[in-house]
Tab-separated table of C-alpha atoms (C1' of nucleotides) in Angstrom:
chain	number	residue	atom	x	y	z
A	1	MET	CA	12.946	-18.775	-2.167
A	2	ASN	CA	11.499	-18.375	1.187
A	3	ALA	CA	13.081	-15.020	1.361
A	4	ILE	CA	10.241	-13.593	-0.859
A	5	LEU	CA	7.739	-15.053	1.652
A	6	ARG	CA	9.630	-13.713	4.511
A	7	ARG	CA	9.427	-10.214	2.744
A	8	LYS	CA	5.704	-10.609	2.194
A	9	GLN	CA	5.339	-11.538	5.805
A	10	HIS	CA	7.440	-8.642	6.892
A	11	LYS	CA	5.432	-6.188	4.475
A	12	ALA	CA	2.071	-7.522	6.362
A	13	GLU	CA	3.580	-6.750	9.734
A	14	LEU	CA	4.437	-3.431	8.673
A	15	ARG	CA	0.888	-2.660	7.290
A	16	THR	CA	-0.590	-3.653	10.747
A	17	GLN	CA	2.010	-1.638	12.617
A	18	ILE	CA	0.892	1.283	10.373
A	19	LEU	CA	-2.599	0.660	10.950
A	20	GLU	CA	-2.250	0.461	14.871
A	21	ALA	CA	-0.331	4.023	14.849
A	22	ALA	CA	-2.788	5.547	12.587
A	23	ARG	CA	-5.584	4.385	14.743
A	24	GLU	CA	-3.923	5.734	17.832
A	25	ILE	CA	-3.280	9.129	16.266
A	26	PHE	CA	-6.951	9.176	15.010
A	27	VAL	CA	-8.437	8.359	18.158
A	28	ARG	CA	-6.180	10.546	20.399
A	29	ASP	CA	-5.787	13.631	18.104
A	30	GLY	CA	-9.191	13.461	16.281
A	31	TYR	CA	-9.626	13.151	12.464
A	32	GLU	CA	-8.932	16.821	11.762
A	33	SER	CA	-5.401	16.740	12.914
A	34	PHE	CA	-4.277	13.475	11.778
A	35	SER	CA	-1.715	13.600	9.124
A	36	MET	CA	0.258	11.329	7.186
A	37	ARG	CA	3.417	12.912	7.909
A	38	LYS	CA	2.716	12.598	11.794
A	39	LEU	CA	1.990	9.003	10.994
A	40	ALA	CA	5.196	8.602	9.114
A	41	GLN	CA	7.213	10.094	11.846
A	42	ARG	CA	5.509	8.150	14.554
A	43	ILE	CA	6.632	4.744	12.700
A	44	GLU	CA	9.917	6.332	11.938
A	45	TYR	CA	9.789	6.038	8.074
A	46	SER	CA	9.572	8.745	5.487
A	47	PRO	CA	6.060	10.089	4.572
A	48	GLY	CA	6.564	8.420	1.080
A	49	SER	CA	6.558	4.801	2.828
A	50	ILE	CA	3.029	4.886	3.703
A	51	TYR	CA	2.195	5.001	0.046
A	52	LEU	CA	3.936	1.582	-0.526
A	53	HIS	CA	1.124	0.197	1.704
A	54	PHE	CA	-2.047	2.253	1.116
A	55	LYS	CA	-3.120	4.304	-2.050
A	56	ASN	CA	-3.825	7.360	-0.086
A	57	LYS	CA	-5.164	8.652	3.116
A	58	GLU	CA	-8.585	7.978	2.342
A	59	GLU	CA	-7.652	4.304	1.747
A	60	LEU	CA	-5.889	4.017	4.866
A	61	PHE	CA	-8.836	5.390	6.806
A	62	GLU	CA	-11.240	3.024	5.032
A	63	SER	CA	-9.007	0.064	6.280
A	64	LEU	CA	-9.605	1.234	9.769
A	65	VAL	CA	-13.223	1.311	9.404
A	66	GLU	CA	-13.171	-2.241	7.841
A	67	GLU	CA	-11.177	-3.317	11.001
A	68	SER	CA	-13.742	-1.904	13.163
A	69	PHE	CA	-16.446	-3.535	11.487
A	70	ASP	CA	-15.044	-6.820	11.521
A	71	ARG	CA	-14.623	-6.706	15.144
A	72	LEU	CA	-18.030	-5.614	15.960
A	73	LEU	CA	-19.199	-8.481	13.680
A	74	ARG	CA	-17.235	-10.902	15.610
A	75	ALA	CA	-18.664	-9.736	18.832
A	76	LEU	CA	-22.387	-10.260	17.518
A	77	ASN	CA	-21.205	-13.614	16.259
A	78	ARG	CA	-19.656	-14.661	19.474
A	79	LEU	CA	-23.034	-13.746	20.993
A	80	LYS	CA	-25.075	-15.589	18.430
A	81	ASN	CA	-23.188	-18.884	18.765
A	82	GLY	CA	-22.757	-18.495	22.294
A	83	HIS	CA	-26.194	-19.087	23.564
A	84	PRO	CA	-27.884	-21.041	20.803
A	85	GLN	CA	-30.539	-22.866	22.729
A	86	GLN	CA	-31.978	-20.189	24.917
A	87	ASP	CA	-35.180	-18.454	24.599
A	88	PRO	CA	-34.872	-16.475	21.386
A	89	ALA	CA	-36.384	-13.040	22.836
A	90	ALA	CA	-34.135	-13.385	25.730
A	91	THR	CA	-31.107	-13.820	23.454
A	92	LEU	CA	-32.452	-11.017	21.191
A	93	LYS	CA	-32.479	-8.634	24.173
A	94	LYS	CA	-29.101	-9.797	25.074
A	95	GLY	CA	-27.944	-9.236	21.742
A	96	LEU	CA	-29.201	-5.569	21.632
A	97	ARG	CA	-27.657	-4.867	24.907
A	98	ALA	CA	-24.367	-6.291	23.678
A	99	TYR	CA	-24.575	-4.253	20.790
A	100	VAL	CA	-24.806	-1.094	22.769
A	101	ASP	CA	-22.274	-2.401	24.961
A	102	PHE	CA	-19.672	-3.082	22.316
A	103	GLY	CA	-20.246	0.414	21.229
A	104	LEU	CA	-19.669	2.010	24.533
A	105	ARG	CA	-16.665	-0.281	25.331
A	106	ASN	CA	-15.130	0.218	21.997
A	107	PRO	CA	-16.157	3.910	21.058
A	108	SER	CA	-13.454	4.439	18.625
A	109	ASP	CA	-14.411	1.193	16.901
A	110	TYR	CA	-18.178	2.445	16.553
A	111	ARG	CA	-17.090	5.756	15.469
A	112	PHE	CA	-15.212	4.311	12.599
A	113	ALA	CA	-17.782	1.783	11.677
A	114	PHE	CA	-20.877	4.246	11.939
A	115	LEU	CA	-20.294	7.730	12.874
A	116	LEU	CA	-17.203	9.285	11.106
A	117	ARG	CA	-17.761	11.339	8.117
A	118	ARG	CA	-18.104	9.361	5.040
A	119	PRO	CA	-17.119	10.594	1.520
A	120	LEU	CA	-20.029	10.567	-0.905
A	121	HIS	CA	-19.963	7.784	-3.595
A	122	ARG	CA	-18.002	5.521	-1.743
A	123	ARG	CA	-18.531	1.833	-1.812
A	124	PRO	CA	-21.093	0.888	0.917
A	125	TYR	CA	-19.582	-0.407	4.034
A	126	LYS	CA	-20.658	-4.120	4.813
A	127	VAL	CA	-23.132	-3.429	7.533
A	128	HIS	CA	-25.081	-6.403	5.891
A	129	PRO	CA	-23.351	-9.182	7.711
A	130	ALA	CA	-23.892	-7.614	11.078
A	131	PHE	CA	-27.382	-6.838	10.212
A	132	ASP	CA	-27.812	-10.652	9.347
A	133	VAL	CA	-27.321	-11.644	12.766
A	134	LEU	CA	-30.038	-9.315	13.917
A	135	ARG	CA	-32.424	-10.264	11.318
A	136	TYR	CA	-31.565	-13.795	12.268
A	137	MET	CA	-32.461	-13.208	15.964
A	138	VAL	CA	-35.746	-11.610	15.104
A	139	GLY	CA	-36.685	-14.249	12.708
A	140	ARG	CA	-36.194	-16.922	15.640
A	141	CYS	CA	-38.707	-14.929	17.889
A	142	VAL	CA	-41.185	-14.762	15.209
A	143	GLU	CA	-40.947	-18.504	14.464
A	144	GLU	CA	-41.041	-19.554	17.840
A	145	LYS	CA	-44.072	-17.366	18.622
A	146	HIS	CA	-42.586	-14.974	21.155
A	147	PHE	CA	-43.521	-12.195	18.843
A	148	ARG	CA	-46.831	-11.353	17.273
A	149	THR	CA	-46.399	-11.845	13.600
A	150	VAL	CA	-44.456	-8.842	12.230
A	151	ASP	CA	-42.531	-8.074	9.085
A	152	ILE	CA	-38.946	-9.424	10.235
A	153	GLU	CA	-37.301	-6.804	8.107
A	154	THR	CA	-39.062	-3.808	9.185
A	155	THR	CA	-38.970	-4.991	12.632
A	156	SER	CA	-35.109	-5.500	12.581
A	157	GLN	CA	-34.419	-2.161	10.967
A	158	ALA	CA	-36.493	-0.314	13.654
A	159	LEU	CA	-34.665	-2.282	16.354
A	160	TRP	CA	-31.266	-1.347	14.899
A	161	ALA	CA	-32.335	2.176	14.531
A	162	ALA	CA	-33.173	2.355	18.059
A	163	ILE	CA	-29.969	0.726	19.573
A	164	HIS	CA	-27.868	2.624	17.157
A	165	GLY	CA	-29.582	5.898	18.586
A	166	ILE	CA	-28.645	5.377	21.888
A	167	THR	CA	-25.204	4.113	21.264
A	168	SER	CA	-24.261	6.940	18.943
A	169	LEU	CA	-25.707	9.656	21.269
A	170	LEU	CA	-23.958	8.166	24.324
A	171	ILE	CA	-20.796	8.157	22.341
A	172	GLN	CA	-20.961	11.380	20.583
A	173	ARG	CA	-22.767	13.712	23.368
A	174	PRO	CA	-20.815	12.751	26.499
A	175	THR	CA	-21.800	16.056	28.073
A	176	PHE	CA	-25.436	15.698	27.850
A	177	PRO	CA	-27.151	15.197	31.437
A	178	TRP	CA	-28.092	11.686	30.611
A	179	VAL	CA	-29.587	9.561	33.277
A	180	ALA	CA	-28.149	6.196	34.504
A	181	ARG	CA	-26.774	4.584	31.472
A	182	ARG	CA	-28.029	1.026	32.336
A	183	LYS	CA	-31.511	2.422	32.932
A	184	LEU	CA	-31.580	4.316	29.735
A	185	ILE	CA	-30.386	1.387	27.631
A	186	ASP	CA	-32.880	-0.987	29.297
A	187	GLN	CA	-35.713	1.530	28.618
A	188	VAL	CA	-34.940	1.818	24.979
A	189	ILE	CA	-34.500	-1.914	24.345
A	190	ASN	CA	-37.664	-2.755	26.453
A	191	ASN	CA	-39.635	0.182	24.857
A	192	ALA	CA	-38.633	-1.257	21.383
A	193	ILE	CA	-39.283	-5.033	22.325
A	194	ASP	CA	-42.195	-5.130	24.415
A	195	GLY	CA	-44.589	-3.812	21.915
A	196	LEU	CA	-43.634	-6.779	19.555
A	197	MET	CA	-44.359	-9.462	22.279
A	198	VAL	CA	-47.541	-11.556	21.879
A	199	ARG	CA	-50.371	-9.895	23.513
A	200	THR	CA	-51.947	-11.175	26.715
A	201	ASP	CA	-55.199	-12.043	25.550
A	202	GLN	CA	-57.268	-14.046	27.759
A	203	GLU	CA	-56.477	-17.371	25.681
A	204	GLU	CA	-52.738	-16.696	25.611
A	205	GLU	CA	-52.418	-15.592	29.303
A	206	THR	CA	-50.534	-18.856	30.184
A	207	ARG	CA	-47.963	-18.609	27.597
A	208	ALA	CA	-47.338	-14.933	28.316
A	209	GLY	CA	-46.857	-15.654	31.994
A	210	VAL	CA	-44.483	-18.342	31.249
A	211	GLN	CA	-42.673	-16.076	28.748
A	212	HIS	CA	-42.299	-13.258	31.344
A	213	VAL	CA	-40.634	-15.448	33.642
A	214	GLN	CA	-38.165	-16.465	31.028
A	215	LEU	CA	-37.333	-12.775	30.377
A	216	SER	CA	-36.931	-12.025	33.732
A	217	HIS	CA	-33.721	-14.114	34.236
A	218	LEU	CA	-31.862	-12.488	31.485
B	1	MET	CA	-23.932	59.377	11.742
B	2	ASN	CA	-26.088	56.700	10.497
B	3	ALA	CA	-23.360	55.792	8.179
B	4	ILE	CA	-21.952	53.760	10.930
B	5	LEU	CA	-25.195	51.970	11.100
B	6	ARG	CA	-25.355	51.313	7.424
B	7	ARG	CA	-21.878	49.766	7.744
B	8	LYS	CA	-22.762	47.496	10.449
B	9	GLN	CA	-25.885	46.332	8.422
B	10	HIS	CA	-23.891	45.911	5.360
B	11	LYS	CA	-21.186	43.865	7.457
B	12	ALA	CA	-23.938	41.853	8.895
B	13	GLU	CA	-25.488	41.131	5.392
B	14	LEU	CA	-21.948	39.994	4.201
B	15	ARG	CA	-21.548	37.684	7.171
B	16	THR	CA	-24.953	36.004	6.379
B	17	GLN	CA	-23.693	35.767	2.630
B	18	ILE	CA	-20.602	34.067	3.624
B	19	LEU	CA	-22.478	31.530	5.870
B	20	GLU	CA	-24.739	30.869	2.833
B	21	ALA	CA	-21.989	30.268	0.616
B	22	ALA	CA	-20.285	28.156	3.131
B	23	ARG	CA	-23.083	25.922	3.721
B	24	GLU	CA	-23.350	25.511	-0.006
B	25	ILE	CA	-19.746	24.277	-0.264
B	26	PHE	CA	-19.888	22.245	2.761
B	27	VAL	CA	-23.131	20.306	1.638
B	28	ARG	CA	-21.991	20.015	-2.137
B	29	ASP	CA	-18.229	19.173	-1.670
B	30	GLY	CA	-18.208	17.540	1.807
B	31	TYR	CA	-16.482	18.881	4.728
B	32	GLU	CA	-13.155	17.413	3.551
B	33	SER	CA	-12.695	19.368	0.346
B	34	PHE	CA	-14.290	22.528	1.768
B	35	SER	CA	-11.687	25.254	1.930
B	36	MET	CA	-11.325	28.882	2.928
B	37	ARG	CA	-9.805	29.833	-0.190
B	38	LYS	CA	-12.759	28.413	-2.171
B	39	LEU	CA	-15.135	30.075	-0.028
B	40	ALA	CA	-13.273	33.376	-0.655
B	41	GLN	CA	-13.166	32.735	-4.396
B	42	ARG	CA	-17.082	32.116	-4.176
B	43	ILE	CA	-17.884	35.186	-2.748
B	44	GLU	CA	-15.315	37.016	-4.520
B	45	TYR	CA	-13.296	38.339	-1.798
B	46	SER	CA	-9.874	37.745	-0.689
B	47	PRO	CA	-9.123	34.823	1.777
B	48	GLY	CA	-8.246	37.170	4.332
B	49	SER	CA	-11.625	39.106	4.578
B	50	ILE	CA	-13.236	36.029	5.776
B	51	TYR	CA	-11.214	36.355	9.047
B	52	LEU	CA	-12.976	39.828	9.430
B	53	HIS	CA	-16.075	38.000	10.157
B	54	PHE	CA	-14.823	34.793	11.647
B	55	LYS	CA	-11.974	33.943	14.051
B	56	ASN	CA	-11.421	30.599	12.063
B	57	LYS	CA	-12.644	27.895	10.039
B	58	GLU	CA	-13.810	26.203	13.072
B	59	GLU	CA	-15.621	29.100	14.140
B	60	LEU	CA	-17.387	29.435	10.758
B	61	PHE	CA	-18.378	26.022	10.851
B	62	GLU	CA	-19.567	26.203	14.436
B	63	SER	CA	-21.941	29.191	13.330
B	64	LEU	CA	-23.374	26.874	10.554
B	65	VAL	CA	-24.001	24.329	13.464
B	66	GLU	CA	-25.784	26.867	15.436
B	67	GLU	CA	-27.882	27.930	12.625
B	68	SER	CA	-29.005	24.555	11.978
B	69	PHE	CA	-29.809	24.066	15.557
B	70	ASP	CA	-32.031	26.980	15.605
B	71	ARG	CA	-33.832	25.961	12.436
B	72	LEU	CA	-34.732	22.530	14.117
B	73	LEU	CA	-35.929	24.039	17.202
B	74	ARG	CA	-38.065	26.473	15.701
B	75	ALA	CA	-39.787	23.480	13.613
B	76	LEU	CA	-40.213	21.850	16.924
B	77	ASN	CA	-41.725	24.869	18.658
B	78	ARG	CA	-44.026	25.485	15.663
B	79	LEU	CA	-45.395	21.986	16.312
B	80	LYS	CA	-45.719	22.369	19.892
B	81	ASN	CA	-47.691	25.743	19.778
B	82	GLY	CA	-49.701	24.424	16.727
B	83	HIS	CA	-51.888	21.803	18.310
B	84	PRO	CA	-51.978	22.947	21.823
B	85	GLN	CA	-55.330	21.384	22.766
B	86	GLN	CA	-55.185	17.873	21.167
B	87	ASP	CA	-54.702	14.796	22.639
B	88	PRO	CA	-51.182	14.800	24.028
B	89	ALA	CA	-50.145	11.308	23.093
B	90	ALA	CA	-51.289	12.054	19.527
B	91	THR	CA	-49.148	15.297	19.722
B	92	LEU	CA	-46.156	13.450	20.768
B	93	LYS	CA	-46.092	10.986	18.085
B	94	LYS	CA	-46.933	13.618	15.530
B	95	GLY	CA	-43.971	15.735	17.205
B	96	LEU	CA	-41.521	12.634	17.046
B	97	ARG	CA	-42.566	12.280	13.283
B	98	ALA	CA	-41.900	15.763	12.517
B	99	TYR	CA	-38.639	15.463	14.143
B	100	VAL	CA	-37.740	12.746	11.855
B	101	ASP	CA	-39.214	14.419	8.839
B	102	PHE	CA	-37.163	17.704	9.445
B	103	GLY	CA	-34.155	15.680	9.500
B	104	LEU	CA	-35.018	13.804	6.267
B	105	ARG	CA	-36.287	17.055	4.657
B	106	ASN	CA	-33.131	19.004	5.675
B	107	PRO	CA	-30.459	16.548	5.912
B	108	SER	CA	-27.671	19.093	5.972
B	109	ASP	CA	-29.173	20.695	8.729
B	110	TYR	CA	-29.497	17.639	10.794
B	111	ARG	CA	-25.756	16.595	9.685
B	112	PHE	CA	-24.631	19.935	11.052
B	113	ALA	CA	-26.624	19.884	14.152
B	114	PHE	CA	-25.780	16.033	15.178
B	115	LEU	CA	-23.865	14.064	12.714
B	116	LEU	CA	-20.788	16.044	11.786
B	117	ARG	CA	-17.542	15.462	13.427
B	118	ARG	CA	-17.199	17.399	16.753
B	119	PRO	CA	-13.861	18.686	17.929
B	120	LEU	CA	-13.201	17.731	21.499
B	121	HIS	CA	-13.440	19.937	24.446
B	122	ARG	CA	-15.892	22.313	22.594
B	123	ARG	CA	-18.609	24.077	24.371
B	124	PRO	CA	-21.701	21.810	24.322
B	125	TYR	CA	-24.314	22.407	21.599
B	126	LYS	CA	-27.485	23.820	22.698
B	127	VAL	CA	-29.399	20.424	22.229
B	128	HIS	CA	-31.304	21.414	25.694
B	129	PRO	CA	-33.807	24.063	24.362
B	130	ALA	CA	-34.882	21.369	21.644
B	131	PHE	CA	-34.981	18.630	24.191
B	132	ASP	CA	-37.066	20.633	26.382
B	133	VAL	CA	-39.929	20.389	23.920
B	134	LEU	CA	-39.674	16.569	24.110
B	135	ARG	CA	-39.745	16.621	27.740
B	136	TYR	CA	-42.745	18.897	27.779
B	137	MET	CA	-44.635	16.523	25.657
B	138	VAL	CA	-44.040	13.425	27.475
B	139	GLY	CA	-44.726	15.448	30.729
B	140	ARG	CA	-48.214	16.185	29.362
B	141	CYS	CA	-48.853	12.392	28.242
B	142	VAL	CA	-48.021	11.421	31.813
B	143	GLU	CA	-50.067	14.149	33.543
B	144	GLU	CA	-53.239	13.518	31.574
B	145	LYS	CA	-52.637	9.855	32.370
B	146	HIS	CA	-52.190	8.457	28.749
B	147	PHE	CA	-49.026	7.138	29.752
B	148	ARG	CA	-48.582	4.806	32.832
B	149	THR	CA	-46.463	6.489	35.286
B	150	VAL	CA	-42.935	6.477	34.090
B	151	ASP	CA	-39.924	8.602	34.708
B	152	ILE	CA	-40.272	11.222	32.485
B	153	GLU	CA	-36.533	12.265	31.998
B	154	THR	CA	-35.531	8.591	31.110
B	155	THR	CA	-38.474	8.196	28.696
B	156	SER	CA	-37.705	11.485	26.957
B	157	GLN	CA	-34.064	10.328	26.517
B	158	ALA	CA	-35.124	6.972	25.222
B	159	LEU	CA	-37.596	8.410	22.851
B	160	TRP	CA	-34.760	10.768	21.412
B	161	ALA	CA	-32.639	7.859	20.964
B	162	ALA	CA	-34.960	6.049	18.943
B	163	ILE	CA	-35.765	8.775	16.690
B	164	HIS	CA	-32.423	10.028	16.384
B	165	GLY	CA	-31.361	6.594	15.478
B	166	ILE	CA	-33.617	6.181	12.526
B	167	THR	CA	-33.066	9.729	11.347
B	168	SER	CA	-29.444	9.489	11.235
B	169	LEU	CA	-29.352	6.090	9.736
B	170	LEU	CA	-31.655	7.108	6.959
B	171	ILE	CA	-29.500	10.288	6.269
B	172	GLN	CA	-25.850	8.440	6.786
B	173	ARG	CA	-26.709	5.408	5.048
B	174	PRO	CA	-28.837	5.974	2.041
B	175	THR	CA	-27.479	2.822	0.252
B	176	PHE	CA	-28.751	0.364	2.767
B	177	PRO	CA	-31.710	-1.720	1.478
B	178	TRP	CA	-34.285	0.069	3.721
B	179	VAL	CA	-37.979	-0.881	3.701
B	180	ALA	CA	-40.451	1.789	2.843
B	181	ARG	CA	-39.624	4.700	4.948
B	182	ARG	CA	-42.990	5.586	6.471
B	183	LYS	CA	-43.543	2.237	7.288
B	184	LEU	CA	-40.124	1.978	9.128
B	185	ILE	CA	-40.459	5.347	10.841
B	186	ASP	CA	-43.851	4.476	12.009
B	187	GLN	CA	-42.682	1.264	13.142
B	188	VAL	CA	-39.819	2.740	15.271
B	189	ILE	CA	-42.255	5.449	16.818
B	190	ASN	CA	-45.138	3.065	17.539
B	191	ASN	CA	-42.747	0.355	19.115
B	192	ALA	CA	-41.120	3.300	21.342
B	193	ILE	CA	-44.703	4.839	22.395
B	194	ASP	CA	-47.014	1.859	22.493
B	195	GLY	CA	-45.270	0.046	25.301
B	196	LEU	CA	-45.760	3.310	27.445
B	197	MET	CA	-49.411	3.849	26.969
B	198	VAL	CA	-51.849	2.860	29.834
B	199	ARG	CA	-53.101	-0.906	29.725
B	200	THR	CA	-55.794	-2.708	31.337
B	201	ASP	CA	-55.177	-2.721	34.918
B	202	GLN	CA	-54.019	-6.447	35.506
B	203	GLU	CA	-51.800	-6.293	32.435
B	204	GLU	CA	-50.305	-3.154	33.810
B	205	GLU	CA	-49.468	-4.590	37.184
B	206	THR	CA	-47.716	-7.788	35.436
B	207	ARG	CA	-45.617	-5.671	33.377
B	208	ALA	CA	-44.508	-3.156	35.974
B	209	GLY	CA	-43.658	-6.352	38.164
B	210	VAL	CA	-41.494	-7.935	35.413
B	211	GLN	CA	-39.742	-4.830	34.565
B	212	HIS	CA	-38.899	-4.211	38.136
B	213	VAL	CA	-37.451	-7.867	38.399
B	214	GLN	CA	-35.601	-7.246	35.271
B	215	LEU	CA	-33.957	-4.035	36.343
B	216	SER	CA	-33.108	-5.229	39.819
B	217	HIS	CA	-30.079	-7.450	38.588
B	218	LEU	CA	-28.587	-5.648	36.150
C	1	DT	C1'	32.924	-13.467	-3.382
C	2	DC	C1'	31.143	-10.327	-6.727
C	3	DA	C1'	27.817	-8.602	-10.229
C	4	DT	C1'	22.906	-8.304	-11.243
C	5	DT	C1'	18.147	-7.630	-10.165
C	6	DA	C1'	14.362	-6.804	-7.606
C	7	DT	C1'	12.469	-4.356	-3.762
C	8	DA	C1'	11.991	-1.034	0.029
C	9	DC	C1'	12.787	3.423	1.045
C	10	DT	C1'	14.180	8.314	0.740
C	11	DG	C1'	13.725	13.083	0.591
C	12	DA	C1'	13.086	16.674	-2.405
C	13	DA	C1'	9.386	18.931	-4.946
C	14	DC	C1'	4.599	20.589	-6.050
C	15	DA	C1'	0.080	22.368	-5.397
C	16	DT	C1'	-2.900	23.489	-1.912
C	17	DT	C1'	-4.226	24.443	2.785
C	18	DG	C1'	-5.350	27.694	7.245
C	19	DT	C1'	-3.992	31.978	9.117
C	20	DT	C1'	-1.473	36.545	9.708
C	21	DC	C1'	-0.228	41.153	8.876
C	22	DA	C1'	1.669	45.139	6.840
C	23	DT	C1'	0.088	47.740	3.282
C	24	DT	C1'	-3.381	49.705	0.434
C	25	DT	C1'	-8.024	51.174	-0.713
C	26	DA	C1'	-12.511	52.872	0.381
C	27	DT	C1'	-15.636	55.443	3.247
C	28	DC	C1'	-17.126	59.258	5.768
C	29	DA	C1'	-16.981	63.560	9.261
C	30	DA	C1'	-15.053	68.005	9.702
D	1	DT	C1'	-9.731	68.729	0.927
D	2	DT	C1'	-7.901	66.551	4.871
D	3	DG	C1'	-7.605	63.163	8.462
D	4	DA	C1'	-9.075	59.315	10.656
D	5	DT	C1'	-11.552	54.850	10.774
D	6	DA	C1'	-12.755	50.736	8.855
D	7	DA	C1'	-12.504	47.306	5.267
D	8	DA	C1'	-10.006	44.617	2.118
D	9	DT	C1'	-5.939	42.854	-0.063
D	10	DG	C1'	-2.221	39.847	-1.241
D	11	DA	C1'	2.175	38.238	-0.223
D	12	DA	C1'	4.174	35.250	3.300
D	13	DC	C1'	4.479	31.123	6.461
D	14	DA	C1'	4.252	26.807	7.999
D	15	DA	C1'	1.875	22.552	7.059
D	16	DT	C1'	-0.698	19.368	4.444
D	17	DG	C1'	-1.144	15.034	0.789
D	18	DT	C1'	1.032	13.065	-2.868
D	19	DT	C1'	4.445	11.999	-6.640
D	20	DC	C1'	8.745	10.349	-8.194
D	21	DA	C1'	13.564	10.086	-9.506
D	22	DG	C1'	16.924	8.773	-7.269
D	23	DT	C1'	19.490	5.615	-3.530
D	24	DA	C1'	20.026	1.998	-0.562
D	25	DT	C1'	19.269	-2.794	0.971
D	26	DA	C1'	18.611	-7.493	0.258
D	27	DA	C1'	18.072	-11.664	-2.422
D	28	DT	C1'	19.792	-14.228	-6.581
D	29	DG	C1'	22.850	-16.529	-9.965
D	30	DA	C1'	27.701	-17.076	-11.161
DNA sequence: TCATTATACTGAACATTGTTCATTTATCAA
DNA sequence: TTGATAAATGAACAATGTTCAGTATAATGA
């Protein structure tokens, strides 16, 4: 009776155990030298057993990607819900920084989510939910007149491009002679955002001043 | 006598023939399903023959990367030398656009140069010469006072991050619902550059002050 | 307790991979 | 033609992903 339930649970546990081991091997040895047989040996099962949980190597890999996406998404949502009533532009900057930080702190997750080779004609990853968070943040900036009127969609995509650029480069090219990370990341984010802020015309000077003060205590 | 020369030449021709065929297979079938044997069959030689020209699959792959890098570099240099006496900021924008365009027009080259998986502990690719062009362009903008005084190195790296971001995303995620490409690319570039341009005097001071405060407590 | 049945797991097998190397073939100078 | 040098082969090896007929294990009903 509940034996079948116990079995299901055990199977699920085994599945996550496989995933954990697989991720470890992927990360440590690189995608190239990962092998199903190595994985089997690691979890102390026969190679065939893995195929009871995953259709093939590709699907196993895909599951890892999915996992990493979820983690990134959760990190972003935590941030979005964490500071709901703050200045939206500040929150946005914080969000962008958090995105980059997540990538740098969890490079293997970021690799899985965005960088690793992706076979053609594969169902698209779910970047969308994660992107929604960004779109929402930009939208609030426009609504509350911190940004001059801009196309929310275009702006969101452009911002994503910029922060993905710096994140992926820092991860993928660690030997490049980068300047100090924080400085570089800030410059990318400031460059990308500052041009969007309301202009300091004569009549808007006051608000602009206030806004700068707000920004400064990020 | 000159027979050995003829041989050398023939060998070189064969080498480039192999590279061409390899690139075609890589691009068409994906890295995963490329195989030395397929390549051998394609060029109508035995598998062993490839090893007369390349130590192994890795080195063959590396040669393709090198090739792609060179092409990108040449494209950038053409641009740099093409419009020497123009407004440097305009040239820079043009250069950034040209970078993105090169990537989009030659996605396989860009993939090889930047996106494809890179085995650890490999000698660093020569991004540096290509990056020099960018650094030079930014430097001219600062010299001729089109940009407010900025750290050339940091600015160059930040710009690279932004354009690499949009280039790689457009290449790697063709199914994402992007807005119009030109519009998006322009927005990324304008966002990144406009914040660097010289402003009216009092504006510049405000901005500089704010930035300093922001940076100081990170 | 024992037999039945559903499930988990194995391990041998297959085709394919990267790479090596002794052997054969082609090329050219003398 | 002969001898030497380089080019090319293809058989061999170990390792890969994946399948599947068979075996062990555990749960169920009597």
